Short mmCIF file of C-alpha atoms in Angstrom, two decimals:
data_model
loop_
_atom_site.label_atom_id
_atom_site.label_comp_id
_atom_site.label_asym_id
_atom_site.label_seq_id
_atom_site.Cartn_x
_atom_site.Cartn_y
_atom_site.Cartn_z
CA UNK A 745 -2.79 -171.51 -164.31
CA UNK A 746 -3.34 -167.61 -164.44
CA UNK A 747 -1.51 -165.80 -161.53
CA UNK A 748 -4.08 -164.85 -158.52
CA UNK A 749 -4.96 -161.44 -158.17
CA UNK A 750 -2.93 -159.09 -155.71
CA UNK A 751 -6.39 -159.52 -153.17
CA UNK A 752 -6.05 -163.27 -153.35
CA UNK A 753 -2.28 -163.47 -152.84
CA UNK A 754 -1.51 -165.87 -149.79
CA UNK A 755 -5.21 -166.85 -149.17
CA UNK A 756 -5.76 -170.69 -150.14
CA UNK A 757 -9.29 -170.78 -149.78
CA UNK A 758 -9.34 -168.13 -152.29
CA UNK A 759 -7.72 -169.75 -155.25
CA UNK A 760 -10.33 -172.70 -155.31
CA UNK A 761 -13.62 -172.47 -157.42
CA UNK A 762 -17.11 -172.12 -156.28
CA UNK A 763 -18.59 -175.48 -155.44
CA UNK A 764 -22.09 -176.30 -157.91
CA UNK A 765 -24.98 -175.81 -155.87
CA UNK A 766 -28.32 -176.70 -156.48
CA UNK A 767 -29.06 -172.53 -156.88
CA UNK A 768 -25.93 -172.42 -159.48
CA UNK A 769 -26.46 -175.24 -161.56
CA UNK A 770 -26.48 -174.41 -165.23
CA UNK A 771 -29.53 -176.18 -166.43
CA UNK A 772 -29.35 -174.27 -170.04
CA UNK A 773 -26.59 -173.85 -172.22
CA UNK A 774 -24.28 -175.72 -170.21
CA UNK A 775 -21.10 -175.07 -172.08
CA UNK A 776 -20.76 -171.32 -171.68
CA UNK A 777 -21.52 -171.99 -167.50
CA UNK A 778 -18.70 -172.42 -165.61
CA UNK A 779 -17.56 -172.02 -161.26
CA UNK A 780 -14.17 -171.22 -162.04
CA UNK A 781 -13.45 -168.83 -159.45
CA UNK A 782 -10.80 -166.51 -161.38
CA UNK A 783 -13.72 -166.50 -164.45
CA UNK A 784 -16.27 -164.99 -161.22
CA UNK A 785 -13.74 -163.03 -160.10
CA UNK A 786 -12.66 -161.19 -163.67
CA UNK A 787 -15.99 -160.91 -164.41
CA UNK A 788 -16.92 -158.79 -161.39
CA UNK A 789 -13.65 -156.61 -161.49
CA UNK A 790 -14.74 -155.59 -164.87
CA UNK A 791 -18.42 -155.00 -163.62
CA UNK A 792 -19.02 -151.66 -162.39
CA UNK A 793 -22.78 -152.01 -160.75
CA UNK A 794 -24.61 -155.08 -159.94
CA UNK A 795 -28.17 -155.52 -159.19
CA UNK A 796 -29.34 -157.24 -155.63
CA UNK A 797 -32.66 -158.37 -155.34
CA UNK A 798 -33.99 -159.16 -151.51
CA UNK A 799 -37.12 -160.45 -149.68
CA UNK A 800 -38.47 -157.21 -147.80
CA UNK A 801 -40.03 -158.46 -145.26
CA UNK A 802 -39.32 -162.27 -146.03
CA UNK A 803 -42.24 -161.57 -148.54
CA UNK A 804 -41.80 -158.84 -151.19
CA UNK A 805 -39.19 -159.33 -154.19
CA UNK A 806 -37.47 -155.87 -154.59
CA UNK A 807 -34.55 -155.21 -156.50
CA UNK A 808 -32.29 -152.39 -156.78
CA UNK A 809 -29.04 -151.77 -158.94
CA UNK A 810 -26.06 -150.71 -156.86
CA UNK A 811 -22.39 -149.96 -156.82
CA UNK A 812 -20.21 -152.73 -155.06
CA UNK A 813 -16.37 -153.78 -154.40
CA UNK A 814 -14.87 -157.32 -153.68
CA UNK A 815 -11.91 -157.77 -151.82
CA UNK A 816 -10.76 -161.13 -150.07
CA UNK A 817 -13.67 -163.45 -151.42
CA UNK A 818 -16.49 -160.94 -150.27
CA UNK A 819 -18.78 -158.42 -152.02
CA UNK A 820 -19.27 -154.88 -150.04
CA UNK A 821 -22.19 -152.57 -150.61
CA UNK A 822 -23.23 -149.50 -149.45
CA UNK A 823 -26.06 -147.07 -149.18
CA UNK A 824 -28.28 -144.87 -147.18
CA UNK A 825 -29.23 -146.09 -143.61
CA UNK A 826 -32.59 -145.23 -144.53
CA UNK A 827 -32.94 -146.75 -147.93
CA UNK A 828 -35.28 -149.77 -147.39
CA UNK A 829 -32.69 -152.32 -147.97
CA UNK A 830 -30.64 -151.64 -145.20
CA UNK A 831 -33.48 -150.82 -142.61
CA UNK A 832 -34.32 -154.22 -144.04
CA UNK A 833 -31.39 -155.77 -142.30
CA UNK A 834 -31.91 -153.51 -138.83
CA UNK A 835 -35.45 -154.99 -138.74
CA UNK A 836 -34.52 -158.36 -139.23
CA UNK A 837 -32.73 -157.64 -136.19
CA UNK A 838 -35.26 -156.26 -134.14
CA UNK A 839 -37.33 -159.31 -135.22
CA UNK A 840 -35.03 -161.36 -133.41
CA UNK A 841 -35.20 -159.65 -130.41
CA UNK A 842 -32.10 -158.05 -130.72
CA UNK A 843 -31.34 -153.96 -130.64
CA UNK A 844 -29.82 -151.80 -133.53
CA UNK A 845 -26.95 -150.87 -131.48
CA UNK A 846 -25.95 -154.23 -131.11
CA UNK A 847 -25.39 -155.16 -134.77
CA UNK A 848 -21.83 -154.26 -135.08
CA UNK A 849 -20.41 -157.85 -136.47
CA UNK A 850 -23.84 -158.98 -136.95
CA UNK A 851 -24.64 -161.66 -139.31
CA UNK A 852 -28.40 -161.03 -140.91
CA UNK A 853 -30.80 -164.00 -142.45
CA UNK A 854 -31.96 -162.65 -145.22
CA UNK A 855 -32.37 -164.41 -148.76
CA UNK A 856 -30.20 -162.41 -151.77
CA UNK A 857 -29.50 -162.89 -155.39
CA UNK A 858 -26.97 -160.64 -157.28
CA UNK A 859 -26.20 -160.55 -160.70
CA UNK A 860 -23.92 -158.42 -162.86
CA UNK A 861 -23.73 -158.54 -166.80
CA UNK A 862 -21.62 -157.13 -169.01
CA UNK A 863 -22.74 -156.98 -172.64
CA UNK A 864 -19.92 -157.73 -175.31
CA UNK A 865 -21.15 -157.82 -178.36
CA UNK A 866 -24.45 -157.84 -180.82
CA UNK A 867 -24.83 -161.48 -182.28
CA UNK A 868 -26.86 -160.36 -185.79
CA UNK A 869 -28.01 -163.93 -187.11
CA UNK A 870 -30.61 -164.43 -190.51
CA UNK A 871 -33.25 -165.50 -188.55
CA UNK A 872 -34.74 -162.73 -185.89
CA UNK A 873 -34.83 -165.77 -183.27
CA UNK A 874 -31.28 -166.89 -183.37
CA UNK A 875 -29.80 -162.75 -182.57
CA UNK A 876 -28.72 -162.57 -178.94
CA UNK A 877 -25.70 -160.93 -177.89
CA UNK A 878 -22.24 -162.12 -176.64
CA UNK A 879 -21.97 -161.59 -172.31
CA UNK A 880 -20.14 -162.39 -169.85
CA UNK A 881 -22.18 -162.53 -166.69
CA UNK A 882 -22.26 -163.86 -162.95
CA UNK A 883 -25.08 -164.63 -160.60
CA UNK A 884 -24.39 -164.76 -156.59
CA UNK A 885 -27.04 -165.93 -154.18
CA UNK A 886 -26.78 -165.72 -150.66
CA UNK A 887 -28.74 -166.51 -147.38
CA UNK A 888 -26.95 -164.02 -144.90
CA UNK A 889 -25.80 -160.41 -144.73
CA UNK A 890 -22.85 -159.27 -142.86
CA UNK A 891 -23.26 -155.75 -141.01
CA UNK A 892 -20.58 -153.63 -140.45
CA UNK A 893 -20.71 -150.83 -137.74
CA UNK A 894 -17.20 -150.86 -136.72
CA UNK A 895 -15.53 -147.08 -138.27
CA UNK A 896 -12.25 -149.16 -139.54
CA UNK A 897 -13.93 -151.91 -141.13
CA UNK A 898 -16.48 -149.66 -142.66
CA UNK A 899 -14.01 -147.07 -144.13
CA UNK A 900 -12.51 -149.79 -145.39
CA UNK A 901 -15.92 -151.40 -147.22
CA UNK A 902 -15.95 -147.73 -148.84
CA UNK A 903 -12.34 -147.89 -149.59
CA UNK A 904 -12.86 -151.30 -151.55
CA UNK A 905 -16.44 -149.89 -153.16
CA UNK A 906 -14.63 -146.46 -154.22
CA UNK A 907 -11.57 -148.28 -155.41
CA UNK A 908 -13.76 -150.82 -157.64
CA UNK A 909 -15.39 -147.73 -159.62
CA UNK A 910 -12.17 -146.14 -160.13
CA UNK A 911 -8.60 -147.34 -158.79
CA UNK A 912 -6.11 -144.96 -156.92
CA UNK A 913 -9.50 -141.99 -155.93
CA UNK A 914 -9.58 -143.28 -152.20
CA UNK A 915 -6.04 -142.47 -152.21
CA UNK A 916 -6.07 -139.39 -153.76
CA UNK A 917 -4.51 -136.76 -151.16
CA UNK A 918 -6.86 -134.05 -151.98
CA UNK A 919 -9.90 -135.64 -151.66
CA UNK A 920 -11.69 -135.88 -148.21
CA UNK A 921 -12.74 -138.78 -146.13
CA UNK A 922 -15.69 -139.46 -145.00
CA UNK A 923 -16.54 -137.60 -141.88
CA UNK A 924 -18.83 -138.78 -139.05
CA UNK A 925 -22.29 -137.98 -140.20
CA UNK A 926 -21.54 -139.10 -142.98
CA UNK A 927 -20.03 -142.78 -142.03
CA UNK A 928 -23.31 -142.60 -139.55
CA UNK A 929 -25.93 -142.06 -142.10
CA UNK A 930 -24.01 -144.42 -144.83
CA UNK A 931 -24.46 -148.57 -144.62
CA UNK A 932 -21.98 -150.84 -145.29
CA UNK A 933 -22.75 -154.55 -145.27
CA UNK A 934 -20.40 -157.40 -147.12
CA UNK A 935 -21.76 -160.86 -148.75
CA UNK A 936 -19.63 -163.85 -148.86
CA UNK A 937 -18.89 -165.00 -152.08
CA UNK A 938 -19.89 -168.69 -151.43
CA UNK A 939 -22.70 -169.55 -153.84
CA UNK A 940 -21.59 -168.71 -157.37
CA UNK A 941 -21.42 -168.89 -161.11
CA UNK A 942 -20.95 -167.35 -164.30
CA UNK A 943 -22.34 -167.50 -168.19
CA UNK A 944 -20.21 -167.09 -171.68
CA UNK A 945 -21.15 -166.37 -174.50
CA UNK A 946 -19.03 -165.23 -177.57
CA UNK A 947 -18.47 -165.85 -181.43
CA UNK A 948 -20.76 -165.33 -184.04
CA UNK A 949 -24.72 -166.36 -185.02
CA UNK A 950 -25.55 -170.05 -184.68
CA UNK A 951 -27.91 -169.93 -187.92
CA UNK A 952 -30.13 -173.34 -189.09
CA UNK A 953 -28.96 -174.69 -192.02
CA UNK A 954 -31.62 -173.90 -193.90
CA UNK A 955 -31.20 -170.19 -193.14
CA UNK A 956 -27.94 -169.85 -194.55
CA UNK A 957 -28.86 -169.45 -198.23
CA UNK A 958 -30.61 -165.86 -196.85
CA UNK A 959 -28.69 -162.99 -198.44
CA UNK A 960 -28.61 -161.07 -194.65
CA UNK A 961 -25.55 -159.78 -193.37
CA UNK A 962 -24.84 -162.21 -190.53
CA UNK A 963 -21.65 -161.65 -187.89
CA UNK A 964 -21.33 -160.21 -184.63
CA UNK A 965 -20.23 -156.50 -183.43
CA UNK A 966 -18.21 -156.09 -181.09
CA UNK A 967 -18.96 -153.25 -178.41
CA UNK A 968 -16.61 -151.62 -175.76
CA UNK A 969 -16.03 -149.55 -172.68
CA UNK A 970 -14.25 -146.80 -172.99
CA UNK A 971 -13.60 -143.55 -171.12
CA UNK A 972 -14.57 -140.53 -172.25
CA UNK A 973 -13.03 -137.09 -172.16
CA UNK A 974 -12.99 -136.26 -168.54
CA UNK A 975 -15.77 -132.77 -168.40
CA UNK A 976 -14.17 -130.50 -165.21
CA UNK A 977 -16.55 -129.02 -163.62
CA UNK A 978 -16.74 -125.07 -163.43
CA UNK A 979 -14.46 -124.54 -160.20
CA UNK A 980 -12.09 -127.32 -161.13
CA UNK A 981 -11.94 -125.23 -164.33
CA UNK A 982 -12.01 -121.79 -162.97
CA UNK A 983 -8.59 -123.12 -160.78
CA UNK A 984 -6.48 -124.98 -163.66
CA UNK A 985 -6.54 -128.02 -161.88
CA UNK A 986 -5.19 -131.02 -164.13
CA UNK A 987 -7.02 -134.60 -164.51
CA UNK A 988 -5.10 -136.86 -161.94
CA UNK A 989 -2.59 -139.40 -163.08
CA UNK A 990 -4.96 -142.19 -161.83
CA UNK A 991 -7.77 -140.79 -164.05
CA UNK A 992 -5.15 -140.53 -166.96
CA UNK A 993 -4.27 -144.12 -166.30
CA UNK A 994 -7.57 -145.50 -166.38
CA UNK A 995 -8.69 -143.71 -169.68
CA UNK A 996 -5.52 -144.96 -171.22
CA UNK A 997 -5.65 -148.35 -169.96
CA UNK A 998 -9.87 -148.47 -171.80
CA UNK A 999 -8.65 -147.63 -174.49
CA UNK A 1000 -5.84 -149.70 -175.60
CA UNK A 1001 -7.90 -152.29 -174.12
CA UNK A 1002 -10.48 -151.73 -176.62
CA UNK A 1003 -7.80 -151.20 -179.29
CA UNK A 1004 -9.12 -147.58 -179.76
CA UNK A 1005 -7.57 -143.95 -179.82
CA UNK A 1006 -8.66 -141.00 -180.01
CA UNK A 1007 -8.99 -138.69 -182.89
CA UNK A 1008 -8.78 -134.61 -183.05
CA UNK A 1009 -11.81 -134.76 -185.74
CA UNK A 1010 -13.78 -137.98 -187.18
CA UNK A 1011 -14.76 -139.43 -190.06
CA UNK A 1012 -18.18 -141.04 -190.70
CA UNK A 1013 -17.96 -143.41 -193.09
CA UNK A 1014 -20.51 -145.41 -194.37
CA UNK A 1015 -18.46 -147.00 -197.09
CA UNK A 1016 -15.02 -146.83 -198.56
CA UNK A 1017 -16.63 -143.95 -200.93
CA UNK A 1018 -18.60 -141.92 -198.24
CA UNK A 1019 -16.49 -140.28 -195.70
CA UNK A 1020 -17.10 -136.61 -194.43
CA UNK A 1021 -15.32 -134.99 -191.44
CA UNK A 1022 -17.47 -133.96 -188.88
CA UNK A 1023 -16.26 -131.16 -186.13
CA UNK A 1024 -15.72 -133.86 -183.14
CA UNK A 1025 -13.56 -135.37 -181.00
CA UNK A 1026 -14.46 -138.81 -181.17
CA UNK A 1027 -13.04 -142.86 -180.58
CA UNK A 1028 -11.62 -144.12 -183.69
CA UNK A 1029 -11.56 -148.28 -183.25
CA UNK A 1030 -8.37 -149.76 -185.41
CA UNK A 1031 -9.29 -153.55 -186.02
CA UNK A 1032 -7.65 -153.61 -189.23
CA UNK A 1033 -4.84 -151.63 -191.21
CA UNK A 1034 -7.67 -149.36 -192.41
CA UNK A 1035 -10.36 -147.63 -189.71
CA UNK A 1036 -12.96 -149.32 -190.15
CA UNK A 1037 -15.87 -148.43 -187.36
CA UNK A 1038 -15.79 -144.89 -185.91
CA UNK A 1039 -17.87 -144.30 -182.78
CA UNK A 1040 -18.66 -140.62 -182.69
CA UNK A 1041 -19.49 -138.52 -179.35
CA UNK A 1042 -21.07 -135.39 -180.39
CA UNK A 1043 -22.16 -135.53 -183.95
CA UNK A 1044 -24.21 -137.25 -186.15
CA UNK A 1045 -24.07 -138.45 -190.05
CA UNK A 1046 -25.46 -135.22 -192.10
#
């Protein structure tokens, strides 16, 4: 059994997968479902935005994409006090006969699904019906929001949020904090991550048999993330100040991850007999002796 990660260290309850629900069944494609909570987990630590959908109003589907953190078997989000998903949660309240100012600790009714996908791969088969791509993806549903009011708890829902996107900026000394209109115009609420599951899919075309005598290039490609070049803006320029070692660390980590490097110019090649060098800096993927994909930033074949 894989080692639980540093947030789940010590916490039982934590190392136990998500119980099947009648909301996470997998009614299709039941072997690439699964509840296994380190699976979820992965999945969403990879995952840099999700998408919540909510009842506004306990009538009207709306969905919006949003950046998130989990820490300790719950999912934070944040956002503007005024956006209509978090006024969403104050008028719940208010519906229940209860002030704004007393929702510090509150626990909201209100019916949520999130989802997050990440997309690993183009599945090309010989029939147009049977291409789909390979994913890894988890769906969360919950009946109840917690809101957080409290300054500690809520700099530290933006501490977990701004970690997830990129680990070690909360912590960097030179940037600031948030100050106190900004905390007061920002909402934090967290989700308990209760209700949960998770779809596979990898490995090449499942083609009929009859299909297979086509002469169509069938397979799957594989696609990555990757940092970039980091682009400093024109005062971070103007005063010489270097890319942080956490930054550094992160592009480095993407990219052996991904098994690519990067190049000082690129070839596009086509075929073993067509290769040109084009005046780029680019990501060169290695998946065999020989290069055999490049994926080019700033130029295209001539």
């Amino acid at each position: 059994m894989a080692a639980p990660p540093p947030c789940c260290q010590g916490t039982k309850e934590l190392l136990v997968d998500f119980d099947e629900t009648k909301r996470t069944k997998i009614t299709r494609g039941k072997k690439r479902g699964t509840h296994e909570r380190q699976k979820i987990l992965d999945i969403l630590a990879a995952a840099k935005v999700c998408t919540v959908s909510y009842l506004h109003n306990g009538e009207e589907l709306r969905v919006v994409p949003q950046l998130f953190g989990v820490h300790e078997g719950w999912l934070y989000l944040h956002g503007s006090v005024s956006s209509t998903m978090f006024k969403n949660h104050r008028q719940d309240k208010q519906a229940e006969g209860q002030s704004a100012d007393a929702e510090a600790g509150a626990v909201v009714k209100t019916k949520m699904a999130i989802s997050a996908t990440l997309i690993d791969g183009l599945v090309l088969a010989r029939a147009h019906m049977h291409n789909s791509v390979n994913y890894r993806s988890v769906v969360i549903f919950a009946d109840t929001v917690h809101v957080i009011t409290d300054k500690e708890e809520k700099d530290k829902g933006l501490r977990i949020i701004t970690e997830h996107v990129l680990k070690g900026r909360w912590d960097d000394p030179d940037a600031r904090n948030p100050n106190k209109a900004e905390r007061d115009s920002t909402a934090v609420v967290k989700i308990k991550l209760s209700e949960c599951s998770a779809k596979i899919r990898t490995g090449g075309p499942n083609d009929d048999k009859d299909d297979m005598k086509n002469a169509c290039w069938a397979g799957d490609v594989p696609l990555y993330r990757v940092y970039g070049c980091p682009n400093a803006d024109k005062t971070t320029k103007g005063r010489r100040i270097s890319v942080p070692r956490y930054l550094r660390s992160a592009i480095e980590d993407s990219r052996g991850a991904s098994g690519m490097v990067v190049a000082n110019k690129c070839l596009f090649r086509a075929s073993a007999s067509d290769a040109q060098a084009l005046p780029c800096t680019c990501h060169v993927m290695i998946g065999q002796p020989r290069i055999d994909m490049i994926v080019c930033q700033s130029a295209s074949r001539p």
